[in-house]
PDB file of C-alpha atoms in Angstrom:
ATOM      1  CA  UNK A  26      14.475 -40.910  -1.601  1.00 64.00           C
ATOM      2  CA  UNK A  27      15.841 -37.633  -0.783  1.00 61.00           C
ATOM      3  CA  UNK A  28      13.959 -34.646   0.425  1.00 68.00           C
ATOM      4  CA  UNK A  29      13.991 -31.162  -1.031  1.00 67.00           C
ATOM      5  CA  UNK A  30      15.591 -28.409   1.085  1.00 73.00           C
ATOM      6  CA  UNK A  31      12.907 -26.232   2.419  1.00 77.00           C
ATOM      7  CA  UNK A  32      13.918 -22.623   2.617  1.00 85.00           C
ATOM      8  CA  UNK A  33      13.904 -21.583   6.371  1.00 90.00           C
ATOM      9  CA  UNK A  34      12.336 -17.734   6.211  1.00 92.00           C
ATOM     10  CA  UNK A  35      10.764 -16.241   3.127  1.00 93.00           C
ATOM     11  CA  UNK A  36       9.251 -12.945   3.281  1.00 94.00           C
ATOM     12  CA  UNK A  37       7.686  -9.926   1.018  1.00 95.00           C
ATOM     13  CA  UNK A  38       6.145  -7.150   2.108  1.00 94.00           C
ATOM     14  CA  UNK A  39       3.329  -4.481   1.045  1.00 95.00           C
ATOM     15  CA  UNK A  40       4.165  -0.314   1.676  1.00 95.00           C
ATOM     16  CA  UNK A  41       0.926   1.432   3.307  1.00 94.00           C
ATOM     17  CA  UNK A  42      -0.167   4.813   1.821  1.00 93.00           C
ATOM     18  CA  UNK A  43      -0.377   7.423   4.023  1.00 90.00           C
ATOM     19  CA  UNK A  44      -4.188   7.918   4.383  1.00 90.00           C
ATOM     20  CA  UNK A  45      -4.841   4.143   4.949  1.00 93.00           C
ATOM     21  CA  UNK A  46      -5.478   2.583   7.905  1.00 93.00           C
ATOM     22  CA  UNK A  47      -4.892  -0.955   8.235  1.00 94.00           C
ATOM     23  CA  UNK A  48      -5.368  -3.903  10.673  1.00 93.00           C
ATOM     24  CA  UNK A  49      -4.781  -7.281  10.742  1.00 95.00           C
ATOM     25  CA  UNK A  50      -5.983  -9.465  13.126  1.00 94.00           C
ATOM     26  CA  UNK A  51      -5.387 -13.569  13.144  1.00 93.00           C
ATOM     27  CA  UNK A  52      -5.005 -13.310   9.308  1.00 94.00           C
ATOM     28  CA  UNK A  53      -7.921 -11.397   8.528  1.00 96.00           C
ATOM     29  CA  UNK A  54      -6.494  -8.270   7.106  1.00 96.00           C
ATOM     30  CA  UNK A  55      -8.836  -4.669   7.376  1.00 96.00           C
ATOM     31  CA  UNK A  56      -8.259  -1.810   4.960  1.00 96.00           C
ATOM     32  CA  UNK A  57     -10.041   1.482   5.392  1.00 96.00           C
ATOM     33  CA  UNK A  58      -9.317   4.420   2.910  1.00 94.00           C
ATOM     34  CA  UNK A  59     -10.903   7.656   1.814  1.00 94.00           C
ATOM     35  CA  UNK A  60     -13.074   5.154  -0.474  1.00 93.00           C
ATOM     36  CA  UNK A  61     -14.506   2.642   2.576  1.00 95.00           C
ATOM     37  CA  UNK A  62     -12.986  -0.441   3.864  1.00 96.00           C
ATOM     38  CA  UNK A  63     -12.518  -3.527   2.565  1.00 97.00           C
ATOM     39  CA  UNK A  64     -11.889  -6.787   4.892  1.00 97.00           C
ATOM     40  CA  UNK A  65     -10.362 -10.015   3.509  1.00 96.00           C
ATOM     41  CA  UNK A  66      -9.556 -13.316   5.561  1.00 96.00           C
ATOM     42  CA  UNK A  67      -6.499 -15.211   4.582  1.00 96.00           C
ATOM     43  CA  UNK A  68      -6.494 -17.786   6.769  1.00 95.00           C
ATOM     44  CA  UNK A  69      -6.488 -20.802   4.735  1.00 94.00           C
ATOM     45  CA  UNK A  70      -2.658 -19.808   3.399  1.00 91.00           C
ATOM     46  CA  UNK A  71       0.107 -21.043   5.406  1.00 91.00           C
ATOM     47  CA  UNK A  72       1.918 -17.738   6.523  1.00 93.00           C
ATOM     48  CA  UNK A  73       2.383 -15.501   8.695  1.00 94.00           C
ATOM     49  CA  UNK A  74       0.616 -11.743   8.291  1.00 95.00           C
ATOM     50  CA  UNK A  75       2.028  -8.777  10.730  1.00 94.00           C
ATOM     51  CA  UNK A  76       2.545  -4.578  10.021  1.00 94.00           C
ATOM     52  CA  UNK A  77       5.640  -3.526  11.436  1.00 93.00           C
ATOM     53  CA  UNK A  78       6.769   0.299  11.399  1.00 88.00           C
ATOM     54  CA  UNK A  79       5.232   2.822  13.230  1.00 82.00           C
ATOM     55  CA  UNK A  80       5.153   6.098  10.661  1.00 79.00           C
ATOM     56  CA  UNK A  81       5.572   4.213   7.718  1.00 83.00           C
ATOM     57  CA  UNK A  82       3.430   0.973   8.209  1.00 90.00           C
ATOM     58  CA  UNK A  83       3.817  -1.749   6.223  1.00 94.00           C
ATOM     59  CA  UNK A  84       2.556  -5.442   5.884  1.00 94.00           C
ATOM     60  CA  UNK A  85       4.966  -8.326   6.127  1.00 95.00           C
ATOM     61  CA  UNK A  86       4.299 -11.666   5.128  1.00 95.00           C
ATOM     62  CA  UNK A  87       6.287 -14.317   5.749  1.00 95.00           C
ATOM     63  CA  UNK A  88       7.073 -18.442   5.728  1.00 94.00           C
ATOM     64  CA  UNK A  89       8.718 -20.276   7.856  1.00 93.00           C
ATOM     65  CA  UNK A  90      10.547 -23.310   6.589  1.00 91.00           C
ATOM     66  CA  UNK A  91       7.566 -23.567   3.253  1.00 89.00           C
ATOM     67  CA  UNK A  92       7.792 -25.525   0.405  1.00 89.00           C
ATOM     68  CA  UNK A  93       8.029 -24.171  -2.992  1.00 89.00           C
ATOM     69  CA  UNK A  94       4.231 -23.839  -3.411  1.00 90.00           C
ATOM     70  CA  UNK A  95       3.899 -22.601   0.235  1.00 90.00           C
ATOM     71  CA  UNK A  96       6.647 -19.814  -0.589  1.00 92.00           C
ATOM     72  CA  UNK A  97       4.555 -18.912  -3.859  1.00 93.00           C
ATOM     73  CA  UNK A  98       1.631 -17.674  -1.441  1.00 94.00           C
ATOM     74  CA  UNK A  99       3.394 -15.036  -0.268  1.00 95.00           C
ATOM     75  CA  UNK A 100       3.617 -12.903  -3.594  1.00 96.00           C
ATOM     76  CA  UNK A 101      -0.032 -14.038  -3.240  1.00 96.00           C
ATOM     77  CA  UNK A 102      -1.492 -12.666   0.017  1.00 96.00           C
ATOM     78  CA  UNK A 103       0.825  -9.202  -0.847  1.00 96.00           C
ATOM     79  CA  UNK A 104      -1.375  -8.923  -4.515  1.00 97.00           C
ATOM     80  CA  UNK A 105      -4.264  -9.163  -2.299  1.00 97.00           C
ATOM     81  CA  UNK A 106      -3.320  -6.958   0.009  1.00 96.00           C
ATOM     82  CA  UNK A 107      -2.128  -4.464  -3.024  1.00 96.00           C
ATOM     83  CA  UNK A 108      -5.585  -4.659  -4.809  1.00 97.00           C
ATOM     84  CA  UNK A 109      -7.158  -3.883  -1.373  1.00 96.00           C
ATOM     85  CA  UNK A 110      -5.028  -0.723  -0.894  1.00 96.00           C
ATOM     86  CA  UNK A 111      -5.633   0.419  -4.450  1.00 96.00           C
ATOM     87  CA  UNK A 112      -9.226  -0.107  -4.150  1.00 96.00           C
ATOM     88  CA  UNK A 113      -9.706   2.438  -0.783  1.00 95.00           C
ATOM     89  CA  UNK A 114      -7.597   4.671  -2.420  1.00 95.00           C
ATOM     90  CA  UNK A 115      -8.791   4.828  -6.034  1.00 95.00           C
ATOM     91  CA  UNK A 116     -11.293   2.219  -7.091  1.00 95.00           C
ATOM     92  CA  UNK A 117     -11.708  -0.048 -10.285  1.00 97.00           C
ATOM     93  CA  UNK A 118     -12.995   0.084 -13.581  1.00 97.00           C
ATOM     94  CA  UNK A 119     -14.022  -2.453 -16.206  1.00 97.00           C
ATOM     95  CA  UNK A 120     -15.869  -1.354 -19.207  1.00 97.00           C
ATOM     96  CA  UNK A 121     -17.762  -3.667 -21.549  1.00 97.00           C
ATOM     97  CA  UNK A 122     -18.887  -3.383 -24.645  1.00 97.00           C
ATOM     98  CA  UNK A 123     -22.314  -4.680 -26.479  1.00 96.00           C
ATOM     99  CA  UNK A 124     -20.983  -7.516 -29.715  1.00 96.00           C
ATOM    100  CA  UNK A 125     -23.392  -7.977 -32.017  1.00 95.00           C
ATOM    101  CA  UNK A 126     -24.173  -8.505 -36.108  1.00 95.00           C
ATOM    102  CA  UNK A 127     -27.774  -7.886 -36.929  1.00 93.00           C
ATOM    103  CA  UNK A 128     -30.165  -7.421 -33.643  1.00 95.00           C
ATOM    104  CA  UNK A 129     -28.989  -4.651 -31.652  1.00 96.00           C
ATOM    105  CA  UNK A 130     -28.841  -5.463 -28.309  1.00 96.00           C
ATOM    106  CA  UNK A 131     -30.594  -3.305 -25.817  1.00 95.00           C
ATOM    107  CA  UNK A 132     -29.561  -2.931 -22.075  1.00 96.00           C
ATOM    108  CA  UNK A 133     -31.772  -1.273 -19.144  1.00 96.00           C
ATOM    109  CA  UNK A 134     -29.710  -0.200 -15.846  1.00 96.00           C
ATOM    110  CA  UNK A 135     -32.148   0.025 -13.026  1.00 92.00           C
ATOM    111  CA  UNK A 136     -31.714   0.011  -9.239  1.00 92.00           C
ATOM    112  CA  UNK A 137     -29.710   2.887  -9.167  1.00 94.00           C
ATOM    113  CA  UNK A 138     -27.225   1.308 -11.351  1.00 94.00           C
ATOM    114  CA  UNK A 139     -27.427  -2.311  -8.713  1.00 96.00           C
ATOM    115  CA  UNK A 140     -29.077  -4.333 -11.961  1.00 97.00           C
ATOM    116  CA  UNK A 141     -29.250  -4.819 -15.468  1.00 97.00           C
ATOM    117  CA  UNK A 142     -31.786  -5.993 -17.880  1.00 97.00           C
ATOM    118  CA  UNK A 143     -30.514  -6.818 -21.512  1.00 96.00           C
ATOM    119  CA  UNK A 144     -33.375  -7.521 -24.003  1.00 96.00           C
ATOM    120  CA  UNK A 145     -33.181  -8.509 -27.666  1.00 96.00           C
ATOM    121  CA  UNK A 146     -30.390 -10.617 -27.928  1.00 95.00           C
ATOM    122  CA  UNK A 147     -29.892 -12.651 -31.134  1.00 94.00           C
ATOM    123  CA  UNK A 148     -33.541 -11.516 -31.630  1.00 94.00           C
ATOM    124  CA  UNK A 149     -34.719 -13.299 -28.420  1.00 94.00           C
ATOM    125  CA  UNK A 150     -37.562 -12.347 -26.339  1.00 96.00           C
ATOM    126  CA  UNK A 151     -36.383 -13.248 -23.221  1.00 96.00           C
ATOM    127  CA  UNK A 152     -35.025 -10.290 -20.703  1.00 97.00           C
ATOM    128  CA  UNK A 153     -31.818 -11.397 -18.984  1.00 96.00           C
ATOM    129  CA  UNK A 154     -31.883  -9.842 -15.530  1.00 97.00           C
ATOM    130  CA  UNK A 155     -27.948  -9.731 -13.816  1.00 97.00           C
ATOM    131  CA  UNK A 156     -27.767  -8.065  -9.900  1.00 97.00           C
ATOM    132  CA  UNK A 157     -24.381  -6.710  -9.549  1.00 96.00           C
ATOM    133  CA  UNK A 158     -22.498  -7.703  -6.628  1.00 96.00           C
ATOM    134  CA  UNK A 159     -22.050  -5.511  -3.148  1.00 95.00           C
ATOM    135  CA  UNK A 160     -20.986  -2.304  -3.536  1.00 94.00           C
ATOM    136  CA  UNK A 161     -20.867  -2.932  -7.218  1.00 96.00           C
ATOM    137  CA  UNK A 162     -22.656  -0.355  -9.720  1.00 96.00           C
ATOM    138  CA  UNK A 163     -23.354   0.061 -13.467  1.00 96.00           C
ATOM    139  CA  UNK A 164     -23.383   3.272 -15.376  1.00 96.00           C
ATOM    140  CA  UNK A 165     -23.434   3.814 -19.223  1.00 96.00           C
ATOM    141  CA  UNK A 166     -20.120   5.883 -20.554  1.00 95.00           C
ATOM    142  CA  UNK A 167     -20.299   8.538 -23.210  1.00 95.00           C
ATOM    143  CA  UNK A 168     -19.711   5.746 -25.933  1.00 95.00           C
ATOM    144  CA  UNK A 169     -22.579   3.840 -28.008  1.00 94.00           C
ATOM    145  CA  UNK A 170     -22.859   0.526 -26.715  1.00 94.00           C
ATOM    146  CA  UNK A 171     -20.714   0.478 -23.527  1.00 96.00           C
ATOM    147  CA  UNK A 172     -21.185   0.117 -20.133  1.00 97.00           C
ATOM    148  CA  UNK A 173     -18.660   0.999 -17.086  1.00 97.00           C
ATOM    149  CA  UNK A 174     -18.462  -1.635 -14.035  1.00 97.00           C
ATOM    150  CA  UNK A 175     -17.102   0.481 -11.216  1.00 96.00           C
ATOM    151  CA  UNK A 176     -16.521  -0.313  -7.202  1.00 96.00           C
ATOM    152  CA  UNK A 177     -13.495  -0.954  -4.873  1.00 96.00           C
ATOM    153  CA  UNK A 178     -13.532  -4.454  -4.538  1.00 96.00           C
ATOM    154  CA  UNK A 179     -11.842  -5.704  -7.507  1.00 96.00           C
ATOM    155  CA  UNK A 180     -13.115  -9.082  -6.931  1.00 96.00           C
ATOM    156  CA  UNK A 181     -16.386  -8.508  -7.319  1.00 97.00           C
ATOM    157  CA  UNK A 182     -16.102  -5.758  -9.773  1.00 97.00           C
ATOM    158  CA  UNK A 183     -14.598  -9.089 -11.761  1.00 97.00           C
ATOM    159  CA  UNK A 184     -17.522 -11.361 -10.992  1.00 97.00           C
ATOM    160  CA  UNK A 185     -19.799  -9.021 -11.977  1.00 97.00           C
ATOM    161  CA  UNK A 186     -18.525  -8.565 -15.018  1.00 97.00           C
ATOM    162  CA  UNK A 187     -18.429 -11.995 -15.879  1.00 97.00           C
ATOM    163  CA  UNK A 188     -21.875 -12.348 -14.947  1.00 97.00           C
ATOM    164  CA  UNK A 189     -22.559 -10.194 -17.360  1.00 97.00           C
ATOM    165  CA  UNK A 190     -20.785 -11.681 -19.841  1.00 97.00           C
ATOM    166  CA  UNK A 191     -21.778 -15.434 -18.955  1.00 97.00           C
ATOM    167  CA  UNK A 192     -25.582 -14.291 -19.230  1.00 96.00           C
ATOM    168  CA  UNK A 193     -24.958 -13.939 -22.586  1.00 94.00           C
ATOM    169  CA  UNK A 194     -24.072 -16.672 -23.839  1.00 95.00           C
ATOM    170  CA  UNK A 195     -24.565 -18.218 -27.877  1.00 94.00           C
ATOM    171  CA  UNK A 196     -26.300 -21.683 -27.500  1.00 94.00           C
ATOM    172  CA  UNK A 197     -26.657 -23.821 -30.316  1.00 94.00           C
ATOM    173  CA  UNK A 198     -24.433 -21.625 -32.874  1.00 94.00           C
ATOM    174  CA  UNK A 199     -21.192 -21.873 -33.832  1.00 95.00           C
ATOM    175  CA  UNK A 200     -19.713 -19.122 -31.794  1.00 93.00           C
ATOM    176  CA  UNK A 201     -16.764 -18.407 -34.446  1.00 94.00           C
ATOM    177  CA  UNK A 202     -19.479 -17.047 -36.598  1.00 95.00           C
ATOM    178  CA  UNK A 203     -21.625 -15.803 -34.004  1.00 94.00           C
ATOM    179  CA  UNK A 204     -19.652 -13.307 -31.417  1.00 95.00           C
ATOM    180  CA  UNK A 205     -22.701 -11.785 -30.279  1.00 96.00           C
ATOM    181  CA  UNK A 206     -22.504 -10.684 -26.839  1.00 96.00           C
ATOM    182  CA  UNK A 207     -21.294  -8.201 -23.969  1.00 96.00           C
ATOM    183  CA  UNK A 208     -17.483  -8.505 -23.577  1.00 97.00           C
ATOM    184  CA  UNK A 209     -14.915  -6.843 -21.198  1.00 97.00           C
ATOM    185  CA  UNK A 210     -12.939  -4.291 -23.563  1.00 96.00           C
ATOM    186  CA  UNK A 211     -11.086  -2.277 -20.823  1.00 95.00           C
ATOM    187  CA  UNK A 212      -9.863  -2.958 -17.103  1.00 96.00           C
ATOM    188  CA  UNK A 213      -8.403  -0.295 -15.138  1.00 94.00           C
ATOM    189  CA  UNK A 214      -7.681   2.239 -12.021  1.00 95.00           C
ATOM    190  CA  UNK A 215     -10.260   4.931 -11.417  1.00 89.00           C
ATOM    191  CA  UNK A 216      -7.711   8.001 -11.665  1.00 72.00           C
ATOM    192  CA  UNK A 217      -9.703  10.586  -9.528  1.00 62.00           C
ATOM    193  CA  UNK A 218      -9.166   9.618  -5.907  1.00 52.00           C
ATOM    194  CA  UNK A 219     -12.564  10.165  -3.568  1.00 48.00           C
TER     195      UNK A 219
END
């Protein structure tokens, strides 16, 4: 049985704004911008994580000899490493909107905008309580029935939004008819940098 051919050197790299400062230290890469800082470990991926340059830094990432599917975790590591810039720098958004057919549903930000309370859905008397993640905060926008998820760490700006969304859940229903709930209608870049 023959082997595939393993490429020997495979390598991508990230640009660092000026304004960022950035560290890596045994695969646990630091980013600190005007924003705060953000820390992520990548250890568990197969590679190799350096910044070379000295005015204009940049991250490389690189394999040595990988596989295919070790090769594919360098465009990987360098997304992470991207959303971690962008979120020191500018920040993200998600916006969700409030679904629903007859019972309005009614939602209470409290903890300065760290937890939300949603009451009367489908009718129910139940409150659903959802904590947003670190550094994570909730704020109503200008439009009727929306809410605005904003923070820098774009994975837990997700996760929070999907708690959201997963609080709300239809049981017993056919959800084609009933699409009652809080959805995610917009995802993007706070413009204004800090």
């Amino acid at each position: 049985k023959s082997r595939a051919m393993r490429t020997i050197h495979s390598h991508d790299e990230v640009h660092v704004p000026s304004g960022v400062n950035a560290t890596v230290n045994a695969r646990v890469v630091t980013v600190t911008g005007p924003r705060g800082t953000l820390t992520r470990s990548f250890k568990h991926f197969q590679c190799d994580i350096k910044i070379i340059g000295q005015s204009k830094k940049k991250f490389q990432v690189e394999v040595w000899f990988g596989s295919t599917k070790e090769r594919a975790t360098i465009r990987t590591v360098c997304s992470h490493i991207k959303n971690m810039i962008t979120g020191v720098t500018k920040g993200f958004e998600y916006k969700m909107k409030f679904v629903y057919a007859h019972f309005p549903i009614n939602v209470a930000i409290t903890e300065d905008g760290k937890k939300i309370e949603i009451r009367n859905f489908l009718g129910e008397k139940i409150v659903r309580k959802v904590q947003m993640l670190d550094g994570v905060t909730v704020v109503r926008t200008d439009q009727k029935d929306e809410i605005a998820l904003k923070g820098n760490n774009i994975d837990l700006v997700s996760q929070s939004a999907a708690s959201i969304q997963q609080s709300c859940l239809v049981k017993k229903k056919d959800i084609r008819k009933f699409l009652d709930g809080i959805y995610v209608s917009d995802r993007n870049v706070l413009e204004v940098e800090a």
